Amino acid sequence: MNKTLGDSQSVAAMRNTFVARGVATAHPIIASRAAGAYLWDEAGRKYLDFVGGIGVLNIGHNHPAVVAAVQEQLESFSHVCFQVVAYEPYIRLAARLSELVAPGQGYKSVFLTTGAEAVENAIKIARGYTNRPGVIAFRGGFHGRTLLGMSLTGMSAPYKQNFGPFAPDVYHAPYPNAYHGFTSDDALKALDTIFSTQIQADRVAAIILEPVQGDGGFLAAPPEFMQALRELTTKHGIVLICDEIQTGFGRTGKMFGFQHSDIQPDLITVAKSLAGGLPISGVVGRAEIIDAPTPGGLGGTYGGNPLACAAANAVLDIFECENLLERSREIGEKLRAGLEALKEKHVEMGEIRQIGAMVAVEFVTDAQTKAPDSALVQRVLDAAREEGLLVIKCGVDRNVVRFLSPLNISEQDISDALGMFGRALKSLKA
Ligand code: PLP
């Protein structure tokens, strides 16, 4: 077999012949290289990448500090397995996350490889600690594609399809959504109903939620809702898990999404932007909870791989040197202002949501009924790509466009992205 497959057309054709169709690809282009906020396809066309491997590249593609850290680690060793021999980059990363998540409180970590695995482990830990079976997750939440991950996920197609039976003892509560008139109070009442009709609170091991639902449409849980959840979980001895896989590492303008609500979760899951593109995930949590499993109960051959730990430590160094949290807020505000200006000309832009650099537009067929316009969103994504901007969709109805730019992006690139998005919207009306 040749080392490369030839021109981009033949690669695209072979993709359909040899790659399972269940692995969808949002944009029909073949990547050839990437740097910072840009990605080039095989034909040499340059795109502004506002997807970043789905929220993985808060510091952009191929950050030189990450590349150097991985190269240096590669020269020492690439894998020994932490369950066999410990290594410093893993331990240092755990110490740093402890200080970032809960300064001075002695939180501990376990590292895995994917986000779904981190979620699985967080639930294992919560069940092991409480000795209870139940888990409450939220409608519209996304927690991964493994059996427990998809069972926790609160979206049917395409994640659950006919993949059941699902893991038992998982219950879904509605998540607040101000735009559609569902308040924090409504959501709290619904939780009470779950306790009275489906599972008693003292049989619930964990409540897991994303502080801002990512795949569910960039919906932020109001602080009062997070605070009420914290109170309720403490009262009933339930472990509160924040899934920070998409919201972590500055994406919301704070290091973690839960920090907007002034609460302290018991466990958090991290992945994606932790390591600038290298695969690593983790659970960070209160020592007495995370230490419930006995030695051997947690881990995985590749969990906390040394190259990924080196990359993650480099990412945290970058956060220490560059003011990315402030930048995240500035980026979000600039994007929001640009999108608000576009909304004046485009009534189909129903709501613009922004928290830090997490920015999204919900497209509707009618501003009054707020009925989802998912067909339009697909056309918007295609038109934006034609203009040179890569974005993807989200939302239970797939009618939301999400913007996930690097946090070290230039002002010019943000302006360019807004220009491209505006031209894309206009082109659909021509
Ligand atoms: N949890 C959240 C909040 C996510 O956004 C994702 C991925 O999009 C996952 C879990 C699953 O992560 P992975 O795809 O790495 O398994």
Short mmCIF file of C-alpha atoms and ligand atoms in Angstrom, two decimals:
data_model
loop_
_atom_site.label_atom_id
_atom_site.label_comp_id
_atom_site.label_asym_id
_atom_site.label_seq_id
_atom_site.Cartn_x
_atom_site.Cartn_y
_atom_site.Cartn_z
CA MET A 1 0.00 0.00 0.00
CA ASN A 2 1.22 3.49 -0.80
CA LYS A 3 2.05 5.72 2.16
CA THR A 4 -0.52 8.25 0.92
CA LEU A 5 -3.69 7.57 -0.98
CA GLY A 6 -3.25 10.16 -3.70
CA ASP A 7 -5.48 13.12 -4.50
CA SER A 8 -8.16 14.36 -2.14
CA GLN A 9 -10.99 13.04 -4.32
CA SER A 10 -9.74 9.48 -4.16
CA VAL A 11 -9.15 9.80 -0.42
CA ALA A 12 -12.74 11.03 0.04
CA ALA A 13 -14.05 8.12 -2.05
CA MET A 14 -12.01 5.61 -0.06
CA ARG A 15 -13.27 7.14 3.16
CA ASN A 16 -16.80 6.15 2.21
CA THR A 17 -15.70 2.68 1.08
CA PHE A 18 -13.58 1.79 4.08
CA VAL A 19 -14.71 3.88 7.04
CA ALA A 20 -17.91 3.05 8.92
CA ARG A 21 -20.70 5.49 8.13
CA GLY A 22 -21.59 5.76 11.81
CA VAL A 23 -18.50 7.95 12.22
CA ALA A 24 -19.95 11.10 10.70
CA THR A 25 -17.70 13.85 9.32
CA ALA A 26 -19.23 17.33 9.53
CA HIS A 27 -17.28 18.83 6.62
CA PRO A 28 -16.44 17.00 3.38
CA ILE A 29 -12.78 18.02 3.30
CA ILE A 30 -9.57 16.14 3.99
CA ALA A 31 -7.17 17.83 6.40
CA SER A 32 -3.56 18.18 5.34
CA ARG A 33 -2.11 20.46 8.02
CA ALA A 34 -3.10 22.89 10.74
CA ALA A 35 -1.52 25.66 12.81
CA GLY A 36 -3.00 28.05 15.36
CA ALA A 37 -6.52 28.98 14.25
CA TYR A 38 -6.08 27.63 10.71
CA LEU A 39 -6.57 24.34 8.95
CA TRP A 40 -5.64 23.55 5.34
CA ASP A 41 -7.29 20.91 3.20
CA GLU A 42 -5.56 18.65 0.69
CA ALA A 43 -6.26 21.09 -2.11
CA GLY A 44 -4.35 23.75 -0.16
CA ARG A 45 -7.44 25.74 0.80
CA LYS A 46 -7.12 27.55 4.12
CA TYR A 47 -9.96 27.63 6.67
CA LEU A 48 -10.45 29.50 9.91
CA ASP A 49 -11.09 26.65 12.32
CA PHE A 50 -13.84 27.54 14.79
CA VAL A 51 -14.34 23.89 15.74
CA GLY A 52 -10.90 23.00 17.09
CA GLY A 53 -11.48 19.25 16.97
CA ILE A 54 -14.74 19.90 18.91
CA GLY A 55 -13.53 22.14 21.68
CA VAL A 56 -10.13 20.49 22.07
CA LEU A 57 -7.85 23.27 20.89
CA ASN A 58 -8.22 26.18 23.31
CA ILE A 59 -4.61 27.02 22.55
CA GLY A 60 -4.91 26.38 18.81
CA HIS A 61 -3.43 23.71 16.56
CA ASN A 62 0.15 22.59 17.11
CA HIS A 63 1.07 25.12 19.76
CA PRO A 64 4.91 25.19 19.71
CA ALA A 65 5.14 24.69 23.49
CA VAL A 66 2.97 21.58 23.29
CA VAL A 67 4.90 20.20 20.31
CA ALA A 68 8.21 20.76 22.16
CA ALA A 69 6.94 19.14 25.37
CA VAL A 70 5.69 16.07 23.51
CA GLN A 71 8.93 15.76 21.54
CA GLU A 72 10.98 15.98 24.71
CA GLN A 73 8.87 13.36 26.47
CA LEU A 74 9.02 11.10 23.40
CA GLU A 75 12.79 11.05 23.70
CA SER A 76 12.56 9.70 27.28
CA PHE A 77 9.67 7.22 27.01
CA SER A 78 6.26 7.19 25.36
CA HIS A 79 4.54 4.55 27.47
CA VAL A 80 5.21 2.53 30.58
CA CYS A 81 1.64 2.38 32.03
CA PHE A 82 1.09 4.19 35.31
CA GLN A 83 -0.22 0.96 36.88
CA VAL A 84 3.22 -0.57 36.33
CA VAL A 85 5.65 2.31 36.90
CA ALA A 86 4.74 5.83 38.01
CA TYR A 87 6.09 8.92 36.27
CA GLU A 88 6.49 12.56 37.17
CA PRO A 89 4.37 14.25 34.43
CA TYR A 90 1.25 12.33 35.61
CA ILE A 91 1.84 13.22 39.26
CA ARG A 92 2.64 16.85 38.46
CA LEU A 93 -0.51 17.14 36.37
CA ALA A 94 -2.61 15.73 39.22
CA ALA A 95 -1.07 18.22 41.65
CA ARG A 96 -1.75 21.13 39.31
CA LEU A 97 -5.36 20.14 38.64
CA SER A 98 -5.92 19.79 42.39
CA GLU A 99 -4.93 23.43 42.88
CA LEU A 100 -6.97 24.63 39.91
CA VAL A 101 -10.17 22.78 40.84
CA ALA A 102 -10.17 23.24 44.62
CA PRO A 103 -7.16 25.21 45.91
CA GLY A 104 -5.74 23.80 49.13
CA GLN A 105 -8.42 21.12 49.49
CA GLY A 106 -6.33 18.14 48.50
CA TYR A 107 -8.42 16.98 45.53
CA LYS A 108 -6.93 13.94 43.77
CA SER A 109 -7.04 12.76 40.16
CA VAL A 110 -7.12 9.66 38.02
CA PHE A 111 -6.29 9.97 34.32
CA LEU A 112 -7.90 8.09 31.48
CA THR A 113 -7.93 8.56 27.73
CA THR A 114 -11.34 9.72 26.46
CA GLY A 115 -14.10 11.90 27.83
CA ALA A 116 -16.55 9.00 27.94
CA GLU A 117 -14.08 7.01 30.01
CA ALA A 118 -13.75 9.89 32.48
CA VAL A 119 -17.54 9.97 32.84
CA GLU A 120 -17.66 6.18 33.34
CA ASN A 121 -15.01 6.46 36.04
CA ALA A 122 -16.73 9.35 37.80
CA ILE A 123 -19.90 7.27 38.08
CA LYS A 124 -17.95 4.20 39.24
CA ILE A 125 -16.30 6.32 41.94
CA ALA A 126 -19.62 7.83 43.06
CA ARG A 127 -21.28 4.41 43.24
CA GLY A 128 -18.28 2.93 45.02
CA TYR A 129 -18.32 5.72 47.58
CA THR A 130 -22.06 5.84 48.26
CA ASN A 131 -22.86 2.19 47.66
CA ARG A 132 -26.01 3.38 45.86
CA PRO A 133 -27.07 2.56 42.27
CA GLY A 134 -28.99 5.61 40.94
CA VAL A 135 -27.62 8.34 38.69
CA ILE A 136 -29.50 11.43 37.58
CA ALA A 137 -28.42 13.13 34.36
CA PHE A 138 -30.13 15.81 32.29
CA ARG A 139 -32.10 15.94 29.07
CA GLY A 140 -29.96 17.50 26.38
CA GLY A 141 -26.77 16.46 28.18
CA PHE A 142 -23.99 14.68 26.30
CA HIS A 143 -21.62 12.38 28.14
CA GLY A 144 -20.08 10.14 25.48
CA ARG A 145 -20.68 7.09 23.35
CA THR A 146 -19.82 4.15 25.63
CA LEU A 147 -22.68 2.17 27.19
CA LEU A 148 -22.85 4.27 30.34
CA GLY A 149 -21.95 7.47 28.46
CA MET A 150 -24.81 7.08 26.02
CA SER A 151 -27.15 5.93 28.78
CA LEU A 152 -26.43 9.19 30.60
CA THR A 153 -26.73 11.22 27.41
CA GLY A 154 -30.08 12.97 27.17
CA MET A 155 -30.43 12.97 23.38
CA SER A 156 -31.88 10.11 21.38
CA ALA A 157 -30.82 10.35 17.71
CA PRO A 158 -28.12 9.71 16.69
CA TYR A 159 -26.46 8.79 19.98
CA LYS A 160 -28.89 6.19 21.32
CA GLN A 161 -30.76 4.96 18.20
CA ASN A 162 -31.33 1.23 18.67
CA PHE A 163 -28.22 0.72 20.78
CA GLY A 164 -30.11 -0.39 23.89
CA PRO A 165 -30.67 -1.86 26.34
CA PHE A 166 -29.03 0.97 28.20
CA ALA A 167 -27.31 0.89 31.58
CA PRO A 168 -29.94 0.65 34.33
CA ASP A 169 -30.62 3.11 37.16
CA VAL A 170 -30.09 6.22 35.04
CA TYR A 171 -32.82 8.89 35.25
CA HIS A 172 -33.10 12.05 33.16
CA ALA A 173 -34.28 15.37 34.53
CA PRO A 174 -35.08 18.45 32.43
CA TYR A 175 -32.37 21.14 32.24
CA PRO A 176 -33.26 24.84 32.58
CA ASN A 177 -33.71 26.66 29.28
CA ALA A 178 -34.68 30.31 29.64
CA TYR A 179 -35.20 30.88 25.89
CA HIS A 180 -37.86 28.17 25.84
CA GLY A 181 -39.42 29.33 29.12
CA PHE A 182 -38.18 26.53 31.40
CA THR A 183 -36.83 28.05 34.60
CA SER A 184 -34.49 26.80 37.35
CA ASP A 185 -37.55 26.43 39.60
CA ASP A 186 -39.29 24.26 37.00
CA ALA A 187 -36.17 22.10 36.75
CA LEU A 188 -35.90 21.75 40.54
CA LYS A 189 -39.57 20.74 40.81
CA ALA A 190 -38.97 18.12 38.11
CA LEU A 191 -36.10 16.70 40.19
CA ASP A 192 -38.43 16.42 43.19
CA THR A 193 -40.85 14.52 41.00
CA ILE A 194 -38.11 12.08 40.07
CA PHE A 195 -37.41 11.54 43.77
CA SER A 196 -41.11 10.95 44.51
CA THR A 197 -41.99 8.84 41.46
CA GLN A 198 -38.85 7.06 40.27
CA ILE A 199 -36.03 6.78 42.78
CA GLN A 200 -35.72 7.95 46.36
CA ALA A 201 -32.98 10.49 46.96
CA ASP A 202 -31.19 8.12 49.35
CA ARG A 203 -30.72 5.59 46.52
CA VAL A 204 -29.07 8.13 44.24
CA ALA A 205 -25.27 7.92 44.00
CA ALA A 206 -24.70 10.94 41.76
CA ILE A 207 -26.15 13.84 39.88
CA ILE A 208 -24.09 14.62 36.80
CA LEU A 209 -24.44 17.72 34.66
CA GLU A 210 -22.57 19.99 32.30
CA PRO A 211 -22.43 23.52 33.77
CA VAL A 212 -23.01 24.64 30.18
CA GLN A 213 -24.52 21.97 27.96
CA GLY A 214 -22.17 21.68 24.99
CA ASP A 215 -23.59 19.32 22.43
CA GLY A 216 -27.02 20.16 23.87
CA GLY A 217 -26.82 23.71 22.50
CA PHE A 218 -24.56 25.88 24.69
CA LEU A 219 -27.16 26.28 27.40
CA ALA A 220 -25.75 27.56 30.69
CA ALA A 221 -27.20 26.33 33.97
CA PRO A 222 -28.16 29.46 35.95
CA PRO A 223 -26.03 29.94 39.11
CA GLU A 224 -29.11 29.61 41.34
CA PHE A 225 -29.79 26.20 39.80
CA MET A 226 -26.22 25.03 40.40
CA GLN A 227 -26.39 26.30 43.97
CA ALA A 228 -29.70 24.55 44.61
CA LEU A 229 -28.22 21.32 43.22
CA ARG A 230 -25.23 21.69 45.52
CA GLU A 231 -27.53 22.11 48.54
CA LEU A 232 -29.77 19.24 47.58
CA THR A 233 -26.91 16.83 46.89
CA THR A 234 -25.20 17.71 50.18
CA LYS A 235 -28.48 17.19 52.06
CA HIS A 236 -29.04 13.73 50.55
CA GLY A 237 -25.43 12.54 50.48
CA ILE A 238 -25.41 12.50 46.66
CA VAL A 239 -22.12 13.05 44.79
CA LEU A 240 -22.31 16.14 42.57
CA ILE A 241 -20.37 15.62 39.34
CA CYS A 242 -19.70 18.48 36.93
CA ASP A 243 -18.83 17.24 33.47
CA GLU A 244 -16.31 19.90 32.42
CA ILE A 245 -15.11 18.05 29.35
CA GLN A 246 -16.26 20.79 26.97
CA THR A 247 -16.50 23.71 29.41
CA GLY A 248 -13.07 23.25 31.00
CA PHE A 249 -9.83 25.13 30.53
CA GLY A 250 -11.05 28.63 29.97
CA ARG A 251 -13.75 27.98 27.43
CA THR A 252 -16.41 29.75 29.55
CA GLY A 253 -14.14 32.62 30.60
CA LYS A 254 -13.25 30.90 33.88
CA MET A 255 -10.99 27.88 34.22
CA PHE A 256 -14.05 25.66 34.84
CA GLY A 257 -17.74 26.19 34.21
CA PHE A 258 -18.78 25.48 37.81
CA GLN A 259 -16.78 28.54 38.94
CA HIS A 260 -19.52 30.81 37.58
CA SER A 261 -21.82 29.57 40.34
CA ASP A 262 -19.56 29.79 43.36
CA ILE A 263 -20.06 26.12 44.22
CA GLN A 264 -17.61 23.27 44.73
CA PRO A 265 -18.50 20.00 42.99
CA ASP A 266 -17.40 16.68 44.51
CA LEU A 267 -16.00 15.34 41.25
CA ILE A 268 -15.29 16.92 37.89
CA THR A 269 -14.51 15.24 34.59
CA VAL A 270 -11.94 16.81 32.27
CA ALA A 271 -10.69 15.99 28.76
CA LYS A 272 -10.66 17.83 25.41
CA SER A 273 -8.71 21.11 25.85
CA LEU A 274 -6.67 19.69 28.73
CA ALA A 275 -3.88 18.59 26.41
CA GLY A 276 -3.96 20.63 23.19
CA GLY A 277 -4.96 17.71 20.96
CA LEU A 278 -3.39 14.74 22.71
CA PRO A 279 -5.83 12.18 24.08
CA ILE A 280 -6.18 12.35 27.85
CA SER A 281 -9.09 12.68 30.24
CA GLY A 282 -9.43 12.63 33.99
CA VAL A 283 -11.58 12.70 37.07
CA VAL A 284 -10.59 15.21 39.74
CA GLY A 285 -12.31 14.99 43.09
CA ARG A 286 -12.52 15.12 46.84
CA ALA A 287 -9.97 12.72 48.29
CA GLU A 288 -12.42 10.78 50.48
CA ILE A 289 -14.69 10.15 47.48
CA ILE A 290 -12.12 9.44 44.78
CA ASP A 291 -10.25 7.14 47.16
CA ALA A 292 -13.32 4.90 47.64
CA PRO A 293 -12.22 2.39 44.97
CA THR A 294 -9.49 0.06 46.25
CA PRO A 295 -6.12 -0.21 44.40
CA GLY A 296 -6.71 -1.73 40.96
CA GLY A 297 -10.29 -0.46 40.69
CA LEU A 298 -9.34 2.50 38.52
CA GLY A 299 -6.97 2.96 35.59
CA GLY A 300 -6.47 1.67 32.06
CA THR A 301 -3.45 0.73 29.94
CA TYR A 302 -3.14 4.12 28.24
CA GLY A 303 -4.75 6.26 30.95
CA GLY A 304 -2.62 9.35 31.55
CA ASN A 305 -0.20 8.46 28.77
CA PRO A 306 3.17 10.25 29.31
CA LEU A 307 3.04 12.14 26.00
CA ALA A 308 -0.46 13.39 26.81
CA CYS A 309 0.57 14.33 30.38
CA ALA A 310 3.53 16.28 29.00
CA ALA A 311 1.18 18.07 26.58
CA ALA A 312 -1.30 18.82 29.38
CA ASN A 313 1.43 20.27 31.59
CA ALA A 314 2.51 22.46 28.67
CA VAL A 315 -1.10 23.65 28.20
CA LEU A 316 -1.29 24.60 31.87
CA ASP A 317 2.03 26.46 31.52
CA ILE A 318 0.50 28.43 28.65
CA PHE A 319 -2.47 29.32 30.86
CA GLU A 320 -0.02 30.58 33.49
CA CYS A 321 1.83 32.80 31.00
CA GLU A 322 -0.96 34.06 28.77
CA ASN A 323 -4.09 35.77 29.98
CA LEU A 324 -6.41 33.32 28.25
CA LEU A 325 -9.33 33.61 30.67
CA GLU A 326 -9.70 37.31 30.07
CA ARG A 327 -9.14 36.73 26.38
CA SER A 328 -11.89 34.09 26.38
CA ARG A 329 -14.36 36.67 27.67
CA GLU A 330 -13.18 39.28 25.16
CA ILE A 331 -13.50 36.85 22.25
CA GLY A 332 -17.00 35.89 23.35
CA GLU A 333 -18.10 39.50 23.67
CA LYS A 334 -16.71 40.43 20.28
CA LEU A 335 -18.37 37.45 18.63
CA ARG A 336 -21.64 38.14 20.40
CA ALA A 337 -21.64 41.80 19.32
CA GLY A 338 -20.95 40.81 15.71
CA LEU A 339 -23.67 38.18 15.74
CA GLU A 340 -26.17 40.55 17.39
CA ALA A 341 -25.54 42.98 14.52
CA LEU A 342 -26.22 40.17 12.02
CA LYS A 343 -29.39 39.20 13.87
CA GLU A 344 -30.92 42.56 12.97
CA LYS A 345 -30.91 41.47 9.36
CA HIS A 346 -31.67 37.80 9.95
CA VAL A 347 -34.83 37.02 11.92
CA GLU A 348 -34.05 33.31 11.67
CA MET A 349 -31.33 33.89 14.28
CA GLY A 350 -33.53 33.19 17.29
CA GLU A 351 -31.18 33.48 20.24
CA ILE A 352 -27.48 34.23 20.59
CA ARG A 353 -25.96 32.63 23.67
CA GLN A 354 -22.55 33.45 25.08
CA ILE A 355 -20.61 32.55 28.16
CA GLY A 356 -16.90 33.32 27.81
CA ALA A 357 -15.82 32.16 24.38
CA MET A 358 -18.66 29.62 24.18
CA VAL A 359 -20.90 31.31 21.64
CA ALA A 360 -23.87 29.84 19.80
CA VAL A 361 -26.79 30.89 17.63
CA GLU A 362 -30.10 29.04 17.75
CA PHE A 363 -31.87 29.14 14.38
CA VAL A 364 -35.68 29.10 14.32
CA THR A 365 -38.34 29.13 11.61
CA ASP A 366 -40.38 31.70 13.50
CA ALA A 367 -39.35 34.07 16.30
CA GLN A 368 -42.70 33.55 18.07
CA THR A 369 -43.01 29.77 18.05
CA LYS A 370 -39.21 29.30 18.20
CA ALA A 371 -39.60 26.12 16.15
CA PRO A 372 -36.18 24.68 15.27
CA ASP A 373 -34.75 25.18 11.77
CA SER A 374 -32.21 22.40 11.52
CA ALA A 375 -32.31 22.27 7.70
CA LEU A 376 -31.21 25.90 7.59
CA VAL A 377 -28.37 25.23 10.02
CA GLN A 378 -26.93 22.58 7.71
CA ARG A 379 -27.02 25.10 4.84
CA VAL A 380 -25.40 27.74 7.06
CA LEU A 381 -22.53 25.38 7.94
CA ASP A 382 -21.97 24.52 4.27
CA ALA A 383 -22.11 28.16 3.18
CA ALA A 384 -19.73 29.19 5.98
CA ARG A 385 -17.27 26.54 4.85
CA GLU A 386 -17.50 27.86 1.31
CA GLU A 387 -16.53 31.26 2.75
CA GLY A 388 -13.57 29.66 4.57
CA LEU A 389 -14.98 29.23 8.09
CA LEU A 390 -15.42 25.89 9.82
CA VAL A 391 -18.19 25.70 12.43
CA ILE A 392 -20.40 22.84 13.61
CA LYS A 393 -23.88 22.45 14.99
CA CYS A 394 -25.32 21.37 18.31
CA GLY A 395 -28.63 21.35 20.19
CA VAL A 396 -31.13 18.55 20.72
CA ASP A 397 -32.77 19.58 17.42
CA ARG A 398 -29.45 20.29 15.69
CA ASN A 399 -30.57 23.86 15.04
CA VAL A 400 -27.75 25.66 16.84
CA VAL A 401 -24.41 26.78 15.36
CA ARG A 402 -21.57 26.72 17.87
CA PHE A 403 -18.34 28.73 17.75
CA LEU A 404 -15.29 27.16 19.40
CA SER A 405 -12.36 29.36 18.45
CA PRO A 406 -8.92 29.10 20.04
CA LEU A 407 -8.55 31.43 23.03
CA ASN A 408 -5.31 32.86 21.61
CA ILE A 409 -6.91 33.87 18.31
CA SER A 410 -6.18 37.33 16.86
CA GLU A 411 -8.69 40.18 16.65
CA GLN A 412 -8.33 40.09 12.88
CA ASP A 413 -9.30 36.42 12.73
CA ILE A 414 -12.43 37.03 14.80
CA SER A 415 -13.43 39.90 12.49
CA ASP A 416 -12.73 37.70 9.48
CA ALA A 417 -14.84 34.88 10.92
CA LEU A 418 -17.74 37.25 11.52
CA GLY A 419 -17.40 38.57 7.96
CA MET A 420 -17.43 35.03 6.57
CA PHE A 421 -20.43 34.06 8.69
CA GLY A 422 -22.32 37.19 7.59
CA ARG A 423 -21.58 36.51 3.91
CA ALA A 424 -22.65 32.90 4.35
CA LEU A 425 -26.02 33.97 5.79
CA LYS A 426 -26.47 36.51 3.01
CA SER A 427 -25.61 33.98 0.29
CA LEU A 428 -28.51 31.78 1.44
CA LYS A 429 -30.97 34.56 0.68
CA ALA A 430 -29.60 35.37 -2.77
N1 PLP B 1 -18.84 14.93 28.05
C1 PLP B 1 -18.97 16.08 27.38
C2 PLP B 1 -19.54 17.27 28.06
C3 PLP B 1 -18.56 16.16 26.04
O1 PLP B 1 -18.70 17.31 25.37
C4 PLP B 1 -18.00 15.01 25.43
C5 PLP B 1 -17.58 15.05 24.02
O2 PLP B 1 -18.05 15.84 23.23
C6 PLP B 1 -17.89 13.84 26.18
C7 PLP B 1 -18.31 13.83 27.49
C8 PLP B 1 -17.31 12.59 25.58
O3 PLP B 1 -15.97 12.77 25.30
P1 PLP B 1 -15.21 11.79 24.28
O4 PLP B 1 -15.79 12.05 22.93
O5 PLP B 1 -13.76 12.17 24.40
O6 PLP B 1 -15.46 10.39 24.75
#
